[in-house]
Short mmCIF file of N, CA and C in Angstrom, two decimals:
data_model
loop_
_atom_site.label_atom_id
_atom_site.label_comp_id
_atom_site.label_asym_id
_atom_site.label_seq_id
_atom_site.Cartn_x
_atom_site.Cartn_y
_atom_site.Cartn_z
N MET A 20 4.97 -18.56 -12.68
CA MET A 20 4.06 -17.49 -13.06
C MET A 20 3.50 -16.83 -11.80
N ALA A 21 3.56 -15.53 -11.76
CA ALA A 21 3.08 -14.78 -10.60
C ALA A 21 1.56 -14.63 -10.66
N TYR A 22 0.94 -14.64 -9.50
CA TYR A 22 -0.49 -14.37 -9.41
C TYR A 22 -0.77 -13.54 -8.16
N ILE A 23 -1.91 -12.85 -8.19
CA ILE A 23 -2.29 -12.00 -7.08
C ILE A 23 -3.46 -12.64 -6.34
N THR A 24 -3.37 -12.62 -5.03
CA THR A 24 -4.44 -13.14 -4.20
C THR A 24 -4.58 -12.25 -2.97
N ILE A 25 -5.61 -12.49 -2.23
CA ILE A 25 -5.88 -11.68 -1.04
C ILE A 25 -5.24 -12.36 0.18
N LEU A 26 -4.78 -11.57 1.11
CA LEU A 26 -4.09 -12.10 2.29
C LEU A 26 -4.96 -13.06 3.09
N THR A 27 -6.28 -12.86 3.08
CA THR A 27 -7.16 -13.75 3.85
C THR A 27 -7.03 -15.21 3.41
N LYS A 28 -6.61 -15.43 2.17
CA LYS A 28 -6.44 -16.80 1.67
C LYS A 28 -5.08 -17.39 2.03
N HIS A 29 -4.17 -16.54 2.48
CA HIS A 29 -2.82 -16.99 2.84
C HIS A 29 -2.36 -16.31 4.13
N PRO A 30 -3.03 -16.56 5.24
CA PRO A 30 -2.65 -15.89 6.50
C PRO A 30 -1.23 -16.22 6.95
N GLU A 31 -0.69 -17.32 6.45
CA GLU A 31 0.67 -17.69 6.84
C GLU A 31 1.71 -16.68 6.37
N TYR A 32 1.34 -15.82 5.40
CA TYR A 32 2.29 -14.83 4.89
C TYR A 32 2.25 -13.51 5.66
N ALA A 33 1.35 -13.35 6.60
CA ALA A 33 1.24 -12.09 7.35
C ALA A 33 2.56 -11.69 8.01
N PRO A 34 3.30 -12.60 8.64
CA PRO A 34 4.57 -12.18 9.25
C PRO A 34 5.60 -11.67 8.23
N ILE A 35 5.63 -12.26 7.05
CA ILE A 35 6.56 -11.82 6.02
C ILE A 35 6.20 -10.40 5.57
N LEU A 36 4.91 -10.17 5.32
CA LEU A 36 4.48 -8.84 4.88
C LEU A 36 4.74 -7.81 5.97
N ALA A 37 4.50 -8.18 7.21
CA ALA A 37 4.77 -7.27 8.32
C ALA A 37 6.26 -6.93 8.40
N PHE A 38 7.10 -7.91 8.16
CA PHE A 38 8.55 -7.68 8.16
C PHE A 38 8.93 -6.70 7.07
N TRP A 39 8.40 -6.90 5.85
CA TRP A 39 8.69 -5.95 4.77
C TRP A 39 8.27 -4.55 5.16
N ALA A 40 7.04 -4.41 5.68
CA ALA A 40 6.52 -3.09 6.05
C ALA A 40 7.38 -2.46 7.14
N TYR A 41 7.73 -3.24 8.13
CA TYR A 41 8.55 -2.72 9.21
C TYR A 41 9.90 -2.23 8.70
N LYS A 42 10.56 -3.05 7.89
CA LYS A 42 11.88 -2.68 7.36
C LYS A 42 11.80 -1.47 6.42
N GLU A 43 10.75 -1.37 5.64
CA GLU A 43 10.64 -0.31 4.63
C GLU A 43 10.15 1.01 5.23
N TRP A 44 9.17 0.97 6.15
CA TRP A 44 8.53 2.21 6.58
C TRP A 44 8.53 2.47 8.08
N TYR A 45 8.68 1.46 8.92
CA TYR A 45 8.47 1.67 10.35
C TYR A 45 9.70 1.52 11.22
N GLN A 46 10.76 0.95 10.73
CA GLN A 46 11.93 0.65 11.54
C GLN A 46 12.51 1.88 12.22
N THR A 47 12.49 3.01 11.54
CA THR A 47 13.08 4.23 12.10
C THR A 47 12.05 5.07 12.86
N ARG A 48 10.86 4.55 12.99
CA ARG A 48 9.79 5.29 13.67
C ARG A 48 9.52 4.67 15.04
N SER A 49 8.59 5.25 15.76
CA SER A 49 8.28 4.77 17.10
C SER A 49 7.23 3.65 17.07
N ILE A 50 7.05 3.00 15.94
CA ILE A 50 6.10 1.90 15.80
C ILE A 50 6.88 0.59 15.89
N THR A 51 6.45 -0.29 16.79
CA THR A 51 7.18 -1.54 17.02
C THR A 51 6.80 -2.59 15.98
N PHE A 52 7.68 -3.56 15.82
CA PHE A 52 7.39 -4.67 14.91
C PHE A 52 6.17 -5.43 15.39
N ASP A 53 6.00 -5.59 16.70
CA ASP A 53 4.83 -6.29 17.23
C ASP A 53 3.53 -5.63 16.79
N LEU A 54 3.51 -4.32 16.77
CA LEU A 54 2.31 -3.60 16.33
C LEU A 54 2.06 -3.80 14.84
N VAL A 55 3.10 -3.80 14.05
CA VAL A 55 2.97 -4.00 12.61
C VAL A 55 2.48 -5.42 12.32
N ILE A 56 3.05 -6.39 12.98
CA ILE A 56 2.62 -7.77 12.74
C ILE A 56 1.17 -7.98 13.18
N LYS A 57 0.78 -7.34 14.26
CA LYS A 57 -0.62 -7.43 14.72
C LYS A 57 -1.56 -6.86 13.66
N ALA A 58 -1.18 -5.75 13.03
CA ALA A 58 -2.02 -5.14 11.99
C ALA A 58 -2.18 -6.08 10.79
N TYR A 59 -1.10 -6.72 10.39
CA TYR A 59 -1.19 -7.65 9.25
C TYR A 59 -1.95 -8.91 9.62
N GLU A 60 -1.81 -9.38 10.84
CA GLU A 60 -2.58 -10.54 11.27
C GLU A 60 -4.07 -10.23 11.31
N GLU A 61 -4.43 -9.00 11.68
CA GLU A 61 -5.83 -8.59 11.64
C GLU A 61 -6.40 -8.67 10.23
N ARG A 62 -5.59 -8.32 9.24
CA ARG A 62 -6.04 -8.32 7.85
C ARG A 62 -6.24 -9.72 7.29
N THR A 63 -5.82 -10.74 8.01
CA THR A 63 -6.04 -12.11 7.55
C THR A 63 -7.44 -12.59 7.88
N LYS A 64 -8.17 -11.85 8.69
CA LYS A 64 -9.45 -12.33 9.21
C LYS A 64 -10.66 -12.03 8.33
N ASN A 65 -10.59 -10.96 7.52
CA ASN A 65 -11.71 -10.67 6.63
C ASN A 65 -11.22 -9.82 5.46
N ALA A 66 -12.08 -9.68 4.48
CA ALA A 66 -11.71 -8.95 3.26
C ALA A 66 -12.24 -7.52 3.27
N LYS A 67 -12.56 -7.01 4.45
CA LYS A 67 -13.02 -5.62 4.55
C LYS A 67 -11.82 -4.71 4.72
N ILE A 68 -12.02 -3.43 4.53
CA ILE A 68 -10.95 -2.47 4.69
C ILE A 68 -10.51 -2.45 6.15
N PRO A 69 -9.22 -2.53 6.46
CA PRO A 69 -8.10 -2.61 5.53
C PRO A 69 -7.97 -4.01 4.95
N VAL A 70 -7.64 -4.05 3.69
CA VAL A 70 -7.47 -5.32 2.99
C VAL A 70 -6.11 -5.30 2.29
N THR A 71 -5.47 -6.45 2.25
CA THR A 71 -4.14 -6.55 1.65
C THR A 71 -4.12 -7.65 0.59
N TRP A 72 -3.48 -7.33 -0.53
CA TRP A 72 -3.25 -8.31 -1.60
C TRP A 72 -1.77 -8.63 -1.66
N ILE A 73 -1.47 -9.84 -2.11
CA ILE A 73 -0.08 -10.26 -2.26
C ILE A 73 0.13 -10.84 -3.64
N VAL A 74 1.35 -10.67 -4.14
CA VAL A 74 1.77 -11.34 -5.36
C VAL A 74 2.56 -12.56 -4.92
N ILE A 75 2.20 -13.71 -5.48
CA ILE A 75 2.90 -14.95 -5.17
C ILE A 75 3.52 -15.48 -6.45
N GLU A 76 4.79 -15.85 -6.37
CA GLU A 76 5.46 -16.50 -7.48
C GLU A 76 6.26 -17.67 -6.93
N ASP A 77 6.11 -18.81 -7.55
CA ASP A 77 6.78 -20.03 -7.09
C ASP A 77 6.50 -20.30 -5.61
N GLU A 78 5.26 -20.07 -5.23
CA GLU A 78 4.77 -20.33 -3.87
C GLU A 78 5.39 -19.47 -2.79
N ILE A 79 5.99 -18.34 -3.16
CA ILE A 79 6.48 -17.40 -2.15
C ILE A 79 5.94 -16.01 -2.46
N PRO A 80 5.65 -15.22 -1.42
CA PRO A 80 5.19 -13.85 -1.66
C PRO A 80 6.34 -12.98 -2.16
N VAL A 81 6.05 -12.14 -3.16
CA VAL A 81 7.08 -11.27 -3.71
C VAL A 81 6.64 -9.80 -3.74
N GLY A 82 5.40 -9.52 -3.34
CA GLY A 82 4.92 -8.14 -3.31
C GLY A 82 3.61 -8.04 -2.57
N MET A 83 3.24 -6.79 -2.25
CA MET A 83 2.00 -6.56 -1.50
C MET A 83 1.50 -5.14 -1.75
N VAL A 84 0.23 -4.94 -1.41
CA VAL A 84 -0.39 -3.62 -1.39
C VAL A 84 -1.62 -3.70 -0.50
N SER A 85 -2.02 -2.56 0.08
CA SER A 85 -3.20 -2.54 0.93
C SER A 85 -4.14 -1.40 0.51
N LEU A 86 -5.40 -1.59 0.85
CA LEU A 86 -6.41 -0.54 0.76
C LEU A 86 -6.84 -0.25 2.19
N LYS A 87 -6.67 1.02 2.60
CA LYS A 87 -6.99 1.43 3.96
C LYS A 87 -7.99 2.58 3.94
N GLU A 88 -8.80 2.64 4.96
CA GLU A 88 -9.75 3.74 5.09
C GLU A 88 -9.02 5.05 5.34
N ASN A 89 -8.12 5.04 6.31
CA ASN A 89 -7.33 6.22 6.64
C ASN A 89 -5.87 5.83 6.74
N ASP A 90 -5.01 6.63 6.12
CA ASP A 90 -3.58 6.34 6.19
C ASP A 90 -2.78 7.58 6.59
N LEU A 91 -3.46 8.69 6.75
CA LEU A 91 -2.77 9.93 7.10
C LEU A 91 -3.59 10.62 8.19
N TRP A 92 -3.02 10.65 9.38
CA TRP A 92 -3.76 11.14 10.54
C TRP A 92 -4.26 12.57 10.38
N SER A 93 -3.51 13.40 9.68
CA SER A 93 -3.90 14.81 9.54
C SER A 93 -4.95 15.02 8.46
N ARG A 94 -5.25 14.00 7.67
CA ARG A 94 -6.22 14.16 6.58
C ARG A 94 -7.25 13.03 6.60
N LYS A 95 -7.96 12.93 7.70
CA LYS A 95 -9.01 11.91 7.80
C LYS A 95 -10.19 12.22 6.88
N ASP A 96 -10.19 13.41 6.29
CA ASP A 96 -11.23 13.76 5.33
C ASP A 96 -11.00 13.10 3.97
N LEU A 97 -9.80 12.58 3.75
CA LEU A 97 -9.48 11.91 2.50
C LEU A 97 -9.52 10.39 2.73
N ASN A 98 -10.28 9.70 1.91
CA ASN A 98 -10.33 8.24 2.01
C ASN A 98 -10.95 7.67 0.75
N PRO A 99 -10.63 6.44 0.42
CA PRO A 99 -9.67 5.54 1.03
C PRO A 99 -8.27 5.78 0.49
N TRP A 100 -7.33 4.94 0.95
CA TRP A 100 -5.92 5.10 0.61
C TRP A 100 -5.32 3.81 0.05
N LEU A 101 -4.54 3.94 -0.98
CA LEU A 101 -3.65 2.88 -1.42
C LEU A 101 -2.44 2.99 -0.51
N ALA A 102 -2.05 1.88 0.10
CA ALA A 102 -0.96 1.94 1.08
C ALA A 102 -0.05 0.72 0.94
N SER A 103 1.17 0.91 1.36
CA SER A 103 2.14 -0.18 1.52
C SER A 103 2.40 -0.97 0.24
N LEU A 104 2.50 -0.27 -0.87
CA LEU A 104 2.88 -0.94 -2.12
C LEU A 104 4.36 -1.31 -2.01
N PHE A 105 4.64 -2.59 -2.15
CA PHE A 105 6.01 -3.07 -2.04
C PHE A 105 6.18 -4.30 -2.90
N VAL A 106 7.26 -4.32 -3.67
CA VAL A 106 7.65 -5.48 -4.45
C VAL A 106 9.13 -5.72 -4.16
N LEU A 107 9.47 -6.97 -3.90
CA LEU A 107 10.88 -7.30 -3.65
C LEU A 107 11.74 -6.79 -4.81
N PRO A 108 12.92 -6.24 -4.51
CA PRO A 108 13.75 -5.63 -5.55
C PRO A 108 13.99 -6.52 -6.77
N GLU A 109 14.23 -7.79 -6.57
CA GLU A 109 14.53 -8.66 -7.70
C GLU A 109 13.31 -8.97 -8.57
N TYR A 110 12.12 -8.54 -8.14
CA TYR A 110 10.89 -8.75 -8.92
C TYR A 110 10.33 -7.45 -9.48
N ARG A 111 11.03 -6.36 -9.30
CA ARG A 111 10.56 -5.06 -9.81
C ARG A 111 10.75 -4.95 -11.31
N ASN A 112 10.08 -3.97 -11.89
CA ASN A 112 10.14 -3.68 -13.32
C ASN A 112 9.58 -4.82 -14.17
N ARG A 113 8.61 -5.53 -13.60
CA ARG A 113 7.93 -6.60 -14.33
C ARG A 113 6.43 -6.37 -14.40
N GLY A 114 5.96 -5.20 -13.93
CA GLY A 114 4.54 -4.89 -13.96
C GLY A 114 3.75 -5.37 -12.76
N LEU A 115 4.41 -5.96 -11.78
CA LEU A 115 3.69 -6.48 -10.62
C LEU A 115 3.09 -5.37 -9.76
N GLY A 116 3.83 -4.27 -9.61
CA GLY A 116 3.30 -3.13 -8.86
C GLY A 116 2.03 -2.59 -9.50
N TYR A 117 2.05 -2.48 -10.81
CA TYR A 117 0.87 -1.99 -11.54
C TYR A 117 -0.32 -2.94 -11.32
N LEU A 118 -0.09 -4.24 -11.36
CA LEU A 118 -1.17 -5.20 -11.14
C LEU A 118 -1.73 -5.09 -9.72
N LEU A 119 -0.85 -4.86 -8.76
CA LEU A 119 -1.31 -4.67 -7.38
C LEU A 119 -2.15 -3.39 -7.25
N ILE A 120 -1.69 -2.33 -7.88
CA ILE A 120 -2.45 -1.07 -7.85
C ILE A 120 -3.83 -1.28 -8.45
N ARG A 121 -3.93 -2.03 -9.55
CA ARG A 121 -5.22 -2.30 -10.19
C ARG A 121 -6.18 -3.00 -9.22
N GLN A 122 -5.66 -3.90 -8.38
CA GLN A 122 -6.51 -4.57 -7.40
C GLN A 122 -7.14 -3.56 -6.45
N VAL A 123 -6.33 -2.62 -5.98
CA VAL A 123 -6.83 -1.61 -5.06
C VAL A 123 -7.86 -0.72 -5.76
N ILE A 124 -7.56 -0.31 -6.97
CA ILE A 124 -8.49 0.54 -7.73
C ILE A 124 -9.82 -0.16 -7.92
N GLU A 125 -9.79 -1.41 -8.33
CA GLU A 125 -11.04 -2.15 -8.58
C GLU A 125 -11.84 -2.34 -7.30
N LYS A 126 -11.17 -2.62 -6.19
CA LYS A 126 -11.87 -2.78 -4.91
C LYS A 126 -12.49 -1.45 -4.48
N ALA A 127 -11.75 -0.36 -4.60
CA ALA A 127 -12.28 0.95 -4.22
C ALA A 127 -13.49 1.31 -5.09
N LYS A 128 -13.41 1.01 -6.38
CA LYS A 128 -14.56 1.25 -7.27
C LYS A 128 -15.77 0.42 -6.83
N SER A 129 -15.53 -0.85 -6.50
CA SER A 129 -16.64 -1.72 -6.10
C SER A 129 -17.30 -1.24 -4.81
N LEU A 130 -16.55 -0.51 -4.00
CA LEU A 130 -17.09 0.06 -2.76
C LEU A 130 -17.70 1.44 -2.98
N LYS A 131 -17.76 1.86 -4.26
CA LYS A 131 -18.42 3.11 -4.68
C LYS A 131 -17.69 4.38 -4.26
N TYR A 132 -16.38 4.28 -4.08
CA TYR A 132 -15.60 5.49 -3.83
C TYR A 132 -15.38 6.22 -5.15
N ASN A 133 -15.24 7.54 -5.07
CA ASN A 133 -15.00 8.36 -6.26
C ASN A 133 -13.52 8.64 -6.49
N ARG A 134 -12.75 8.55 -5.42
CA ARG A 134 -11.34 8.93 -5.50
C ARG A 134 -10.53 8.08 -4.53
N LEU A 135 -9.32 7.79 -4.93
CA LEU A 135 -8.39 7.02 -4.13
C LEU A 135 -7.17 7.90 -3.88
N HIS A 136 -6.52 7.74 -2.74
CA HIS A 136 -5.37 8.57 -2.37
C HIS A 136 -4.17 7.72 -2.01
N LEU A 137 -3.01 8.34 -2.07
CA LEU A 137 -1.79 7.73 -1.56
C LEU A 137 -0.84 8.86 -1.22
N PHE A 138 0.19 8.54 -0.45
CA PHE A 138 1.22 9.54 -0.22
C PHE A 138 2.59 8.90 -0.32
N THR A 139 3.54 9.76 -0.67
CA THR A 139 4.94 9.35 -0.73
C THR A 139 5.70 10.18 0.30
N GLU A 140 6.54 9.50 1.06
CA GLU A 140 7.34 10.19 2.08
C GLU A 140 8.66 10.68 1.51
N SER A 141 9.29 9.85 0.75
CA SER A 141 10.52 10.24 0.07
C SER A 141 10.42 9.65 -1.32
N ASP A 142 11.26 10.11 -2.19
CA ASP A 142 11.17 9.61 -3.55
C ASP A 142 12.40 8.79 -3.92
N LYS A 143 12.86 7.96 -2.98
CA LYS A 143 14.07 7.19 -3.23
C LYS A 143 13.89 6.16 -4.34
N TYR A 144 12.66 5.79 -4.65
CA TYR A 144 12.42 4.83 -5.73
C TYR A 144 11.82 5.49 -6.97
N ASN A 145 11.78 6.83 -7.01
CA ASN A 145 11.19 7.57 -8.12
C ASN A 145 9.71 7.21 -8.29
N LEU A 146 9.02 7.01 -7.17
CA LEU A 146 7.62 6.62 -7.21
C LEU A 146 6.70 7.72 -7.72
N GLU A 147 7.07 8.96 -7.49
CA GLU A 147 6.20 10.03 -7.95
C GLU A 147 5.98 9.94 -9.45
N ASN A 148 7.04 9.77 -10.21
CA ASN A 148 6.90 9.62 -11.66
C ASN A 148 6.13 8.35 -12.00
N TYR A 149 6.38 7.28 -11.28
CA TYR A 149 5.68 6.02 -11.50
C TYR A 149 4.17 6.22 -11.34
N TYR A 150 3.77 6.88 -10.26
CA TYR A 150 2.34 7.09 -10.02
C TYR A 150 1.74 8.04 -11.06
N ILE A 151 2.44 9.10 -11.40
CA ILE A 151 1.93 10.04 -12.40
C ILE A 151 1.75 9.32 -13.75
N LYS A 152 2.72 8.51 -14.14
CA LYS A 152 2.59 7.74 -15.39
C LYS A 152 1.45 6.74 -15.32
N SER A 153 1.06 6.34 -14.11
CA SER A 153 -0.03 5.38 -13.93
C SER A 153 -1.39 6.06 -13.77
N GLY A 154 -1.44 7.38 -13.99
CA GLY A 154 -2.73 8.08 -13.96
C GLY A 154 -3.06 8.82 -12.68
N TRP A 155 -2.14 8.87 -11.73
CA TRP A 155 -2.36 9.58 -10.48
C TRP A 155 -2.02 11.05 -10.67
N SER A 156 -2.64 11.92 -9.87
CA SER A 156 -2.39 13.36 -9.92
C SER A 156 -1.93 13.85 -8.56
N PHE A 157 -1.02 14.82 -8.59
CA PHE A 157 -0.55 15.44 -7.36
C PHE A 157 -1.66 16.29 -6.75
N LEU A 158 -1.88 16.16 -5.45
CA LEU A 158 -2.88 16.96 -4.75
C LEU A 158 -2.24 18.07 -3.94
N GLU A 159 -1.32 17.71 -3.04
CA GLU A 159 -0.71 18.73 -2.18
C GLU A 159 0.42 18.14 -1.36
N LYS A 160 1.20 19.05 -0.79
CA LYS A 160 2.19 18.67 0.22
C LYS A 160 1.53 18.81 1.57
N GLU A 161 1.95 18.00 2.51
CA GLU A 161 1.34 17.97 3.84
C GLU A 161 2.38 17.43 4.80
N LYS A 162 2.18 17.69 6.08
CA LYS A 162 3.03 17.04 7.08
C LYS A 162 2.48 15.64 7.31
N GLY A 163 3.36 14.65 7.24
CA GLY A 163 2.96 13.27 7.42
C GLY A 163 2.81 12.89 8.87
N ASN A 164 2.54 11.64 9.12
CA ASN A 164 2.34 11.14 10.47
C ASN A 164 3.57 11.34 11.35
N ASP A 165 4.74 11.44 10.73
CA ASP A 165 5.98 11.68 11.47
C ASP A 165 6.43 13.14 11.41
N LYS A 166 5.55 14.00 10.91
CA LYS A 166 5.82 15.44 10.78
C LYS A 166 6.78 15.78 9.65
N ASN A 167 7.17 14.80 8.86
CA ASN A 167 7.98 15.06 7.67
C ASN A 167 7.06 15.47 6.52
N ILE A 168 7.58 16.22 5.59
CA ILE A 168 6.78 16.65 4.44
C ILE A 168 6.58 15.45 3.51
N ILE A 169 5.32 15.24 3.14
CA ILE A 169 4.96 14.18 2.22
C ILE A 169 4.22 14.79 1.03
N LYS A 170 4.03 14.01 0.00
CA LYS A 170 3.24 14.43 -1.15
C LYS A 170 2.05 13.50 -1.28
N ILE A 171 0.86 14.11 -1.39
CA ILE A 171 -0.38 13.35 -1.54
C ILE A 171 -0.77 13.34 -3.00
N PHE A 172 -1.15 12.17 -3.49
CA PHE A 172 -1.63 11.99 -4.84
C PHE A 172 -3.05 11.42 -4.79
N TYR A 173 -3.80 11.60 -5.88
CA TYR A 173 -5.14 11.02 -5.95
C TYR A 173 -5.36 10.40 -7.33
N TYR A 174 -6.33 9.50 -7.37
CA TYR A 174 -6.71 8.82 -8.60
C TYR A 174 -8.23 8.87 -8.69
N ASN A 175 -8.77 9.48 -9.74
CA ASN A 175 -10.21 9.54 -9.91
C ASN A 175 -10.74 8.18 -10.36
N LEU A 176 -11.75 7.69 -9.67
CA LEU A 176 -12.29 6.36 -9.92
C LEU A 176 -13.52 6.38 -10.84
N ASP A 177 -14.10 7.54 -11.10
CA ASP A 177 -15.28 7.57 -11.96
C ASP A 177 -14.96 7.98 -13.36
#
């Protein structure tokens, strides 16, 4: 049975999550694996933003998501952000991503935010429809941190 917990309770999983993030989003960019692993190791120290949750099944991590203050350099006026939603392919389509998103939503609400944001760089996983079906709304297109066109979505928390 899968369960969700916070990374601070399982710091031993930080390297695995960093590897997923690096392979999924940073490998083709100028961000090194050492920098990514350092960021995830920092998140093991406290439950403040940025905070990461993991899905564990059979004592192994199978998914993750983070809540970050800023995730888009060009839009520091928008915060906070749902970031790094990832579920291993063999565990997808079981509702785990939705459960991870709920963790971020509840934490953002508890911190008294009115709106949550996320962006998609490409739609290779059909995430735009996934987010829209989950109650997110399209905000705008923008140049991302790598100067590629991204789509920003928001979720009203009130």
